[in-house]
mmCIF file of C-alpha atoms and ligand atoms in Angstrom:
data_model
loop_
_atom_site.group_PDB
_atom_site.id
_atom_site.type_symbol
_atom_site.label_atom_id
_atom_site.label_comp_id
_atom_site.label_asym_id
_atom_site.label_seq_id
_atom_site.Cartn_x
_atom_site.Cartn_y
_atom_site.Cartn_z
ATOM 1 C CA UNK A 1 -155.245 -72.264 -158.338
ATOM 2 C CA UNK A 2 -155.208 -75.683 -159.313
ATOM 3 C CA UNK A 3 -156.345 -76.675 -163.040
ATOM 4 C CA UNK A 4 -158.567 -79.518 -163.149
ATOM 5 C CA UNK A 5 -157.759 -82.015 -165.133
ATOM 6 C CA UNK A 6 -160.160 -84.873 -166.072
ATOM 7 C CA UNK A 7 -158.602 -88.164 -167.627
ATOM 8 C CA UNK A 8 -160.058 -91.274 -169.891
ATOM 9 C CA UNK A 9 -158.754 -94.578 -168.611
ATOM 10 C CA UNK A 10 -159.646 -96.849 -171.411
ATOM 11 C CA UNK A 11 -158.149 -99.521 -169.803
ATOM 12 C CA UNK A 12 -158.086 -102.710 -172.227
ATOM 13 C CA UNK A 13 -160.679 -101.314 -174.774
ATOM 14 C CA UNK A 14 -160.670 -99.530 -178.825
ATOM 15 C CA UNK A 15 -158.286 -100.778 -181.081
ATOM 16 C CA UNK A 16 -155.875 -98.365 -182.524
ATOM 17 C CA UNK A 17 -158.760 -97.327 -185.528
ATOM 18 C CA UNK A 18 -161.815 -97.157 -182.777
ATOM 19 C CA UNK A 19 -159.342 -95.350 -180.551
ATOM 20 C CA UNK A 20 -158.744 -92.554 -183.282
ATOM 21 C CA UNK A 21 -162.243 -92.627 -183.993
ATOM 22 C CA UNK A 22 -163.785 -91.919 -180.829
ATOM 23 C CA UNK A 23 -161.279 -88.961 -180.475
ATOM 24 C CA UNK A 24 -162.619 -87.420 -183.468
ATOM 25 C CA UNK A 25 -165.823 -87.638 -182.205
ATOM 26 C CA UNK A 26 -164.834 -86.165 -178.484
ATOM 27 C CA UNK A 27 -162.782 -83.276 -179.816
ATOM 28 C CA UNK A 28 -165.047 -81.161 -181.083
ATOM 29 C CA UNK A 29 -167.309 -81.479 -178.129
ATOM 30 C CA UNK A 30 -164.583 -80.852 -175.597
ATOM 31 C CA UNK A 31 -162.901 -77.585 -177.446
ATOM 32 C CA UNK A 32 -163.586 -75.240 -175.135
ATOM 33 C CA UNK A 33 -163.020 -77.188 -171.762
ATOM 34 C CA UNK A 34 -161.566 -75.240 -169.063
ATOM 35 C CA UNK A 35 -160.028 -78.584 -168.055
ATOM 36 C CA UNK A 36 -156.766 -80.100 -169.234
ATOM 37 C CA UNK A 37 -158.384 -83.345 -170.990
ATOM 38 C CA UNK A 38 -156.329 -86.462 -171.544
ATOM 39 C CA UNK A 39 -156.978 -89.771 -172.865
ATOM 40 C CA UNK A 40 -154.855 -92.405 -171.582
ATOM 41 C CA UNK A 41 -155.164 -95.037 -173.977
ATOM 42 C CA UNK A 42 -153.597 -99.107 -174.903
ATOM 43 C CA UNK A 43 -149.926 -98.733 -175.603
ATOM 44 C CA UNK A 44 -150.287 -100.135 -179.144
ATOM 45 C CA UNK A 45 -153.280 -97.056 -179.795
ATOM 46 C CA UNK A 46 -150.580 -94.383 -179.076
ATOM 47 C CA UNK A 47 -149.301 -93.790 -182.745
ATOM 48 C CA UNK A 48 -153.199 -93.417 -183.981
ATOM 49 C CA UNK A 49 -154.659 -91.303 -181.229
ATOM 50 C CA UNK A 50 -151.342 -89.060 -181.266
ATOM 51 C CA UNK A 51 -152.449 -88.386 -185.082
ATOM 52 C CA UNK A 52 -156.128 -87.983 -184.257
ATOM 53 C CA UNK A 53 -155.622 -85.326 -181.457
ATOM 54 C CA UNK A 54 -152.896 -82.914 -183.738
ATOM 55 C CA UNK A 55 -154.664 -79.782 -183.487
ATOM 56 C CA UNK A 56 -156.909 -80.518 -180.566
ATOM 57 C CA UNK A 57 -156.822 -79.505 -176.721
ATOM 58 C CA UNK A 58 -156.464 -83.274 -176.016
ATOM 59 C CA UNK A 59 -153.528 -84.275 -174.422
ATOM 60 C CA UNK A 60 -152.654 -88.290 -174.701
ATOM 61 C CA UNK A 61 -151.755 -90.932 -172.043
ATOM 62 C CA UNK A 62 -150.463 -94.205 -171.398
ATOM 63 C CA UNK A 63 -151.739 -96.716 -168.679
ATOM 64 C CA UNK A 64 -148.185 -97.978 -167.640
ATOM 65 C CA UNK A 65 -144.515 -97.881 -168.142
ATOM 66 C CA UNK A 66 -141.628 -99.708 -166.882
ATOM 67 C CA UNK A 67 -138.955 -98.661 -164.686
ATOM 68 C CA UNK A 68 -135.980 -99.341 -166.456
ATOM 69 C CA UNK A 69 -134.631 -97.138 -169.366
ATOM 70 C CA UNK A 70 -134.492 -100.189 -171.945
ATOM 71 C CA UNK A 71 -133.246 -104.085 -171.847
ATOM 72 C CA UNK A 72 -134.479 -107.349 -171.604
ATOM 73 C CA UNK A 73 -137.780 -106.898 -170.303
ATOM 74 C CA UNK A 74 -139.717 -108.476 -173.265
ATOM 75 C CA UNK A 75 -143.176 -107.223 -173.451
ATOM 76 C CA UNK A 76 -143.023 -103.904 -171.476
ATOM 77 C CA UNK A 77 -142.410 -100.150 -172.967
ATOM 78 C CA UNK A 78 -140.037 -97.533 -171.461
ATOM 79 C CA UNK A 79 -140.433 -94.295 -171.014
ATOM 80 C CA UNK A 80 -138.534 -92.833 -173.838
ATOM 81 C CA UNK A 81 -140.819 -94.855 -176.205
ATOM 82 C CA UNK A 82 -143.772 -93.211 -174.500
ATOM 83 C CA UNK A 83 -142.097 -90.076 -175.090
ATOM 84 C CA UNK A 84 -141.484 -89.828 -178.953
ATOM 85 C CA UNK A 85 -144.909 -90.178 -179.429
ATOM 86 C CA UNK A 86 -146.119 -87.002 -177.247
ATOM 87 C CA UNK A 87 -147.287 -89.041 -174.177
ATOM 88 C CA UNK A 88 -147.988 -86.358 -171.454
ATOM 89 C CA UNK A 89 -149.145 -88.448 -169.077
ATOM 90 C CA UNK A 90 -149.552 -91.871 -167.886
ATOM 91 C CA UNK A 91 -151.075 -94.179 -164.915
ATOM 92 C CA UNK A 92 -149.166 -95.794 -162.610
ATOM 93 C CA UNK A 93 -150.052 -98.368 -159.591
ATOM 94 C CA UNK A 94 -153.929 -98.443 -160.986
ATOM 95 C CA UNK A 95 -155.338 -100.930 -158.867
ATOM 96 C CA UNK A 96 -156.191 -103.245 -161.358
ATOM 97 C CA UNK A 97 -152.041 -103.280 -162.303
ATOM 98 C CA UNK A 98 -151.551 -103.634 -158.001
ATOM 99 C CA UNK A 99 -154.153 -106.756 -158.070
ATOM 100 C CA UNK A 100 -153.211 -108.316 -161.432
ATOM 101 C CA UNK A 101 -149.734 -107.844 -162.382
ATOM 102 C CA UNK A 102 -148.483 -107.803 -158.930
ATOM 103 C CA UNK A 103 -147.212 -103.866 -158.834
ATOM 104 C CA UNK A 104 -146.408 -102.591 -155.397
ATOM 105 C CA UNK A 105 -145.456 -99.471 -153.566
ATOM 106 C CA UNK A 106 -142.064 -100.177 -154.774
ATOM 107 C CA UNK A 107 -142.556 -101.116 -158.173
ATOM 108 C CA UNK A 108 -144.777 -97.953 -158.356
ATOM 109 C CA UNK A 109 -142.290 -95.439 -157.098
ATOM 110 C CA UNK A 110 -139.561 -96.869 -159.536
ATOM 111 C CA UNK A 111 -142.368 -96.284 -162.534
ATOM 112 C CA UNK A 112 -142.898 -93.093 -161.121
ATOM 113 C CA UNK A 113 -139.917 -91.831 -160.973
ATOM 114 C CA UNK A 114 -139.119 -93.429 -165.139
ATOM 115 C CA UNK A 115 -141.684 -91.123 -165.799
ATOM 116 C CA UNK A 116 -140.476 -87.706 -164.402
ATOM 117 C CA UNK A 117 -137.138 -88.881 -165.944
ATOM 118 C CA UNK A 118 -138.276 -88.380 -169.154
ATOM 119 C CA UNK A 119 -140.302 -85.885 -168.238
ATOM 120 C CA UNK A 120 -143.739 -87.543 -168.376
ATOM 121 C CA UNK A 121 -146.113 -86.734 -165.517
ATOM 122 C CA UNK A 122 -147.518 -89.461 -163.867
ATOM 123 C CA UNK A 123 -150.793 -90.002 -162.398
ATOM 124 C CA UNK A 124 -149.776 -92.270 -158.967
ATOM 125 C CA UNK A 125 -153.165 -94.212 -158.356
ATOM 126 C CA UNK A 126 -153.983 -94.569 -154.682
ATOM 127 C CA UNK A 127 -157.011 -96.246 -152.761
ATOM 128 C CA UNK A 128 -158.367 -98.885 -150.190
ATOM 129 C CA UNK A 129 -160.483 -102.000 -150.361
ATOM 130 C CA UNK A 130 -163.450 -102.212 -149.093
ATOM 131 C CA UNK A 131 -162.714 -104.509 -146.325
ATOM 132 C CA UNK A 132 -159.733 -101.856 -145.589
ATOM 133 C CA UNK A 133 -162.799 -99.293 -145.594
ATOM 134 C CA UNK A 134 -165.261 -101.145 -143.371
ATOM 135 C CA UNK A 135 -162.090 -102.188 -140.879
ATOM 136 C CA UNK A 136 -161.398 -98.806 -140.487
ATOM 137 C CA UNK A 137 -157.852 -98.831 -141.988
ATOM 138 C CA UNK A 138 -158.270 -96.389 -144.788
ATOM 139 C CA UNK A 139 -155.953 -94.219 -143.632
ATOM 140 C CA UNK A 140 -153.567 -96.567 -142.683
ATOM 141 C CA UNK A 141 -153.699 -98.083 -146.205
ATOM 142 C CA UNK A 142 -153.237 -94.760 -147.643
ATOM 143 C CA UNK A 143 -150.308 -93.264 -145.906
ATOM 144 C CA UNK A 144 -147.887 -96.340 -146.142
ATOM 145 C CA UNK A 145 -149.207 -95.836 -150.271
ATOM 146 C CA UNK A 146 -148.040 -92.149 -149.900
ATOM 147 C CA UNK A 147 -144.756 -92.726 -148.364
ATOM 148 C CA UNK A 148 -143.684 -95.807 -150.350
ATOM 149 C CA UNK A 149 -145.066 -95.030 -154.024
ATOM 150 C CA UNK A 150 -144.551 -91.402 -153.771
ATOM 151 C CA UNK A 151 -141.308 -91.385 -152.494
ATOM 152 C CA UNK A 152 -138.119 -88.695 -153.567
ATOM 153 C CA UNK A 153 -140.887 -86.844 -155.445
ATOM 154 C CA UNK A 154 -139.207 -83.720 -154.928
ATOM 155 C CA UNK A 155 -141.740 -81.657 -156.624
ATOM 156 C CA UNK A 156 -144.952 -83.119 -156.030
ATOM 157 C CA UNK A 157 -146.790 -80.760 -158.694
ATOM 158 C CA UNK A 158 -145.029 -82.585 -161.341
ATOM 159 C CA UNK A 159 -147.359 -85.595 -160.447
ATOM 160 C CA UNK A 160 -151.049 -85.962 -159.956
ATOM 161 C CA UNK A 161 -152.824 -88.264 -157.345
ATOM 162 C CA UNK A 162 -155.558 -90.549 -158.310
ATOM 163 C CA UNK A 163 -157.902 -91.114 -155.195
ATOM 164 C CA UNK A 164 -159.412 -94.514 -156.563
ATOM 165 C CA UNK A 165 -161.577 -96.219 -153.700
ATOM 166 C CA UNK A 166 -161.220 -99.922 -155.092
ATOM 167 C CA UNK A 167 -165.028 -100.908 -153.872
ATOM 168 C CA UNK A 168 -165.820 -97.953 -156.281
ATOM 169 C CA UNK A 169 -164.187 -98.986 -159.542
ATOM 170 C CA UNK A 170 -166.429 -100.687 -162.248
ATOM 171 C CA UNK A 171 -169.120 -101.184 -159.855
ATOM 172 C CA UNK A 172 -171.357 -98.393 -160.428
ATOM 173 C CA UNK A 173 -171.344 -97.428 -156.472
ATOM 174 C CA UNK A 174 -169.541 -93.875 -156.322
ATOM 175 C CA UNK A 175 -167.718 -92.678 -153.054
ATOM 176 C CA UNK A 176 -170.514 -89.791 -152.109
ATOM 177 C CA UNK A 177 -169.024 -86.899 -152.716
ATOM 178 C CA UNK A 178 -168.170 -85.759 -149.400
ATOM 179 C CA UNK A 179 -166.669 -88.965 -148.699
ATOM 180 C CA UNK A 180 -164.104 -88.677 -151.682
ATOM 181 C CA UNK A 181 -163.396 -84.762 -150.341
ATOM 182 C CA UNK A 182 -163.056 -86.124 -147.073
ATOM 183 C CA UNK A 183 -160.421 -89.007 -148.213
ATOM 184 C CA UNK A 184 -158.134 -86.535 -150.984
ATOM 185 C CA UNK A 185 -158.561 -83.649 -148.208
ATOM 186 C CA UNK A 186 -156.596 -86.362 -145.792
ATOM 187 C CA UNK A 187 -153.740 -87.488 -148.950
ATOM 188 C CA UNK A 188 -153.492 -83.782 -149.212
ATOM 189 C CA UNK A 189 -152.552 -83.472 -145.710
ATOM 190 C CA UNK A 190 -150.652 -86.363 -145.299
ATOM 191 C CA UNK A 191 -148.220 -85.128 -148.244
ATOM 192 C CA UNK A 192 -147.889 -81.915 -146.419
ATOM 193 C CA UNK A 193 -146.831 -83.667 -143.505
ATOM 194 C CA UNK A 194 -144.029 -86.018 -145.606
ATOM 195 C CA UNK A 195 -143.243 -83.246 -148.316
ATOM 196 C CA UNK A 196 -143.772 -80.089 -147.010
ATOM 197 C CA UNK A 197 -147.609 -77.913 -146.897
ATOM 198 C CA UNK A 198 -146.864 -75.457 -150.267
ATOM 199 C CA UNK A 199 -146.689 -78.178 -152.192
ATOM 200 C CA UNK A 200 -149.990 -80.442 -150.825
ATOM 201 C CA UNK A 201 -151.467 -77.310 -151.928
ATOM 202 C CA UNK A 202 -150.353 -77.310 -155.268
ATOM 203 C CA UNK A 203 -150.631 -81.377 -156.365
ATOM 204 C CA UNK A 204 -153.856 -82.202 -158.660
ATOM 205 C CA UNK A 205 -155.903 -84.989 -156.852
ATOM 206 C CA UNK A 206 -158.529 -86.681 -158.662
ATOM 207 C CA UNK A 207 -161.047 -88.679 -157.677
ATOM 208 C CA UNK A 208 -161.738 -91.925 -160.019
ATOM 209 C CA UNK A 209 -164.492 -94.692 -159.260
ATOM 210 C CA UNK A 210 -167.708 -94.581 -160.824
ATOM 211 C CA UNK A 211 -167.897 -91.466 -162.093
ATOM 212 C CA UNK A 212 -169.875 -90.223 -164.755
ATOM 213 C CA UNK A 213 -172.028 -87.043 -165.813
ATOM 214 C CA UNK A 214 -174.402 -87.271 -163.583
ATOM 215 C CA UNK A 215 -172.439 -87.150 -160.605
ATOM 216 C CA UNK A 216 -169.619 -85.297 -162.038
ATOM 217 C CA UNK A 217 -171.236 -81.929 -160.993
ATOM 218 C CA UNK A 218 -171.364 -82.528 -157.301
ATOM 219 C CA UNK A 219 -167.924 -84.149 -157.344
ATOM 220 C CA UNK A 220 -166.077 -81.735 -158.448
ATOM 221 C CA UNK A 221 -167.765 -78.758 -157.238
ATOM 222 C CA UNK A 222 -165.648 -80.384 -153.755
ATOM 223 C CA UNK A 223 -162.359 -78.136 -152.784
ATOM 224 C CA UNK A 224 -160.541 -80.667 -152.326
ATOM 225 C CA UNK A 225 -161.230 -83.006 -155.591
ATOM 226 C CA UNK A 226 -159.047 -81.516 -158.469
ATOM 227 C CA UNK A 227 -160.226 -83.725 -161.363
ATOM 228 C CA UNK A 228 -161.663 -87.510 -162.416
ATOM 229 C CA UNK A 229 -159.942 -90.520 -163.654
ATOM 230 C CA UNK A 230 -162.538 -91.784 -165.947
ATOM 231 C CA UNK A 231 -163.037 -95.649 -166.915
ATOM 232 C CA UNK A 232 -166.240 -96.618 -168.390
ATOM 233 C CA UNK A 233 -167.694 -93.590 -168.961
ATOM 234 C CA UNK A 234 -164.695 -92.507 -170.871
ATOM 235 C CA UNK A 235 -165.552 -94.799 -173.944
ATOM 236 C CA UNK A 236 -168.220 -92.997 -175.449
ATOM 237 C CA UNK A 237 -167.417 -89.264 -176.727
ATOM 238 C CA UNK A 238 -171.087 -87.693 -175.524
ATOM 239 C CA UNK A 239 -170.728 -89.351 -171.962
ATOM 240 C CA UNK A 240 -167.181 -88.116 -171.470
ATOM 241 C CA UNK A 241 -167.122 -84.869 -172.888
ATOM 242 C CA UNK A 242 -170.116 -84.250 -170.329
ATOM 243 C CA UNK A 243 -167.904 -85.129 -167.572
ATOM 244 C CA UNK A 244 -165.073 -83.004 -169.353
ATOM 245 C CA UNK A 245 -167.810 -80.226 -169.430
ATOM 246 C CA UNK A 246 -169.064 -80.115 -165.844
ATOM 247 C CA UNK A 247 -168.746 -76.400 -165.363
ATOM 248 C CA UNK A 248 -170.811 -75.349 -168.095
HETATM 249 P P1 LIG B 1 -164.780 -96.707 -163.667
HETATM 250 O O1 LIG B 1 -164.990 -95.254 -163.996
HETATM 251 O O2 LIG B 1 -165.181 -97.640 -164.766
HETATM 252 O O3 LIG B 1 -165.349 -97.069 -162.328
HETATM 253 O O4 LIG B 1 -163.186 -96.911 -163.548
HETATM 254 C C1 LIG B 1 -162.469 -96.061 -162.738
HETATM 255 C C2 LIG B 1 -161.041 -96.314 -162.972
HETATM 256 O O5 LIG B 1 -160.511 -97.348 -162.598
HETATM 257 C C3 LIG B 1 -160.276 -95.302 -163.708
HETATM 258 O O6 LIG B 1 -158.916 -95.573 -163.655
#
């Protein structure tokens, strides 16, 4: 019922000509995903990859947007900008934006909420440390993240949840996969409990830490995970488009 959808965070990496090239490389191995595939790419790549994928089942994203419309906010993009270009999707809250550039719950939800203005869908990054983890406060962490950066979503399959464990990202240790079911089947229950149960059923949750094709399979062959946000492994065409091809 729910359409998987697995998603390249390049992060800070490819230039605007190694970002076109690597999609030329990925799209013919990913033409006949069952997936939606996106690639969520540096703000200044957007013009080049928006060429590269014309004509391709790949679907471009951005890894932030501010919250305002336009103005003095030197050095950020709005959503409009995003926009004219085709952006579909984009990132916001990634932990590495909560640790480094000081984003919060609040900052989130106003990003969030840019985005569905312009009709963008966002993919709201959630997860706990692993101090949080070991402390037993996962949950905790998690549902103040759900009712502060998700909130007045009043359709929440117009978003998608990223389930990001932060002790998993860039490290190379993956949640197990019934861990990360376990966690995403609890977001998806608390948003039925602060939105309402028919749509918890119906928002996309991905998983993202770690993964990579050869624990892709077992991931997402969980009920509960709908999809990966993809870092490292979504820099090389033949290691993502196995992710992008788990099912076959
Ligand atoms: P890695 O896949 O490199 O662990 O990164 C995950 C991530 O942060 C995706 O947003």
């Amino acid at each position: 019922m729910r359409k998987p959808i697995i998603a390249g965070n390049w992060k800070m990496n490819k230039t605007a000509s190694e970002g076109a090239k690597l999609v030329n490389e990925l799209a013919p191995l990913v033409k006949d995903a069952n997936c939606d595939v996106v690639v969520c790419v540096p703000a200044i790549d957007i013009p080049a990859v928006a060429e590269a994928i014309k004509g391709t089942n790949i679907q471009l994203g951005a890894q932030n947007v501010h919250f305002e419309a336009h103005g003095a906010f030197t050095g950020e993009i709005a959503a409009d900008m995003l926009k004219e270009y085709g952006v579909k999707y984009v990132i916001v809250g990634h932990s590495e934006r909560r640790s480094y550039f000081n984003d919060t719950d609040e900052t989130v939800n106003k990003r969030m909420h840019a985005a569905l203005n312009a009709g963008i869908t966002p993919i709201v990054c959630l997860g706990e440390t692993l101090e949080q983890r070991r402390t037993g406060k996962t949950e905790e962490v998690l549902d103040e993240q759900i009712e502060k950066s998700l909130k007045g979503v009043d359709d929440l399959s117009r978003i998608v949840i990223a389930y990001e464990p932060i002790w998993a990202i860039g490290t190379g240790v993956t949640a197990t996969a019934d861990q990360a079911n376990e966690t995403i089947g609890y977001i998806r229950k608390k948003c039925a409990e602060v939105f309402c149960p028919k749509c918890a059923e119906k928002v996309r949750i991905q998983y993202g830490g770690s993964m990579n094709a050869g624990n892709c399979k077992e991931l997402m062959a969980m009920p509960e995970i709908d999809g990966g946000l993809i870092g490292g492994a979504s820099l090389k065409a033949d290691a993502f488009s196995a992710i992008v091809n788990y099912d076959k």
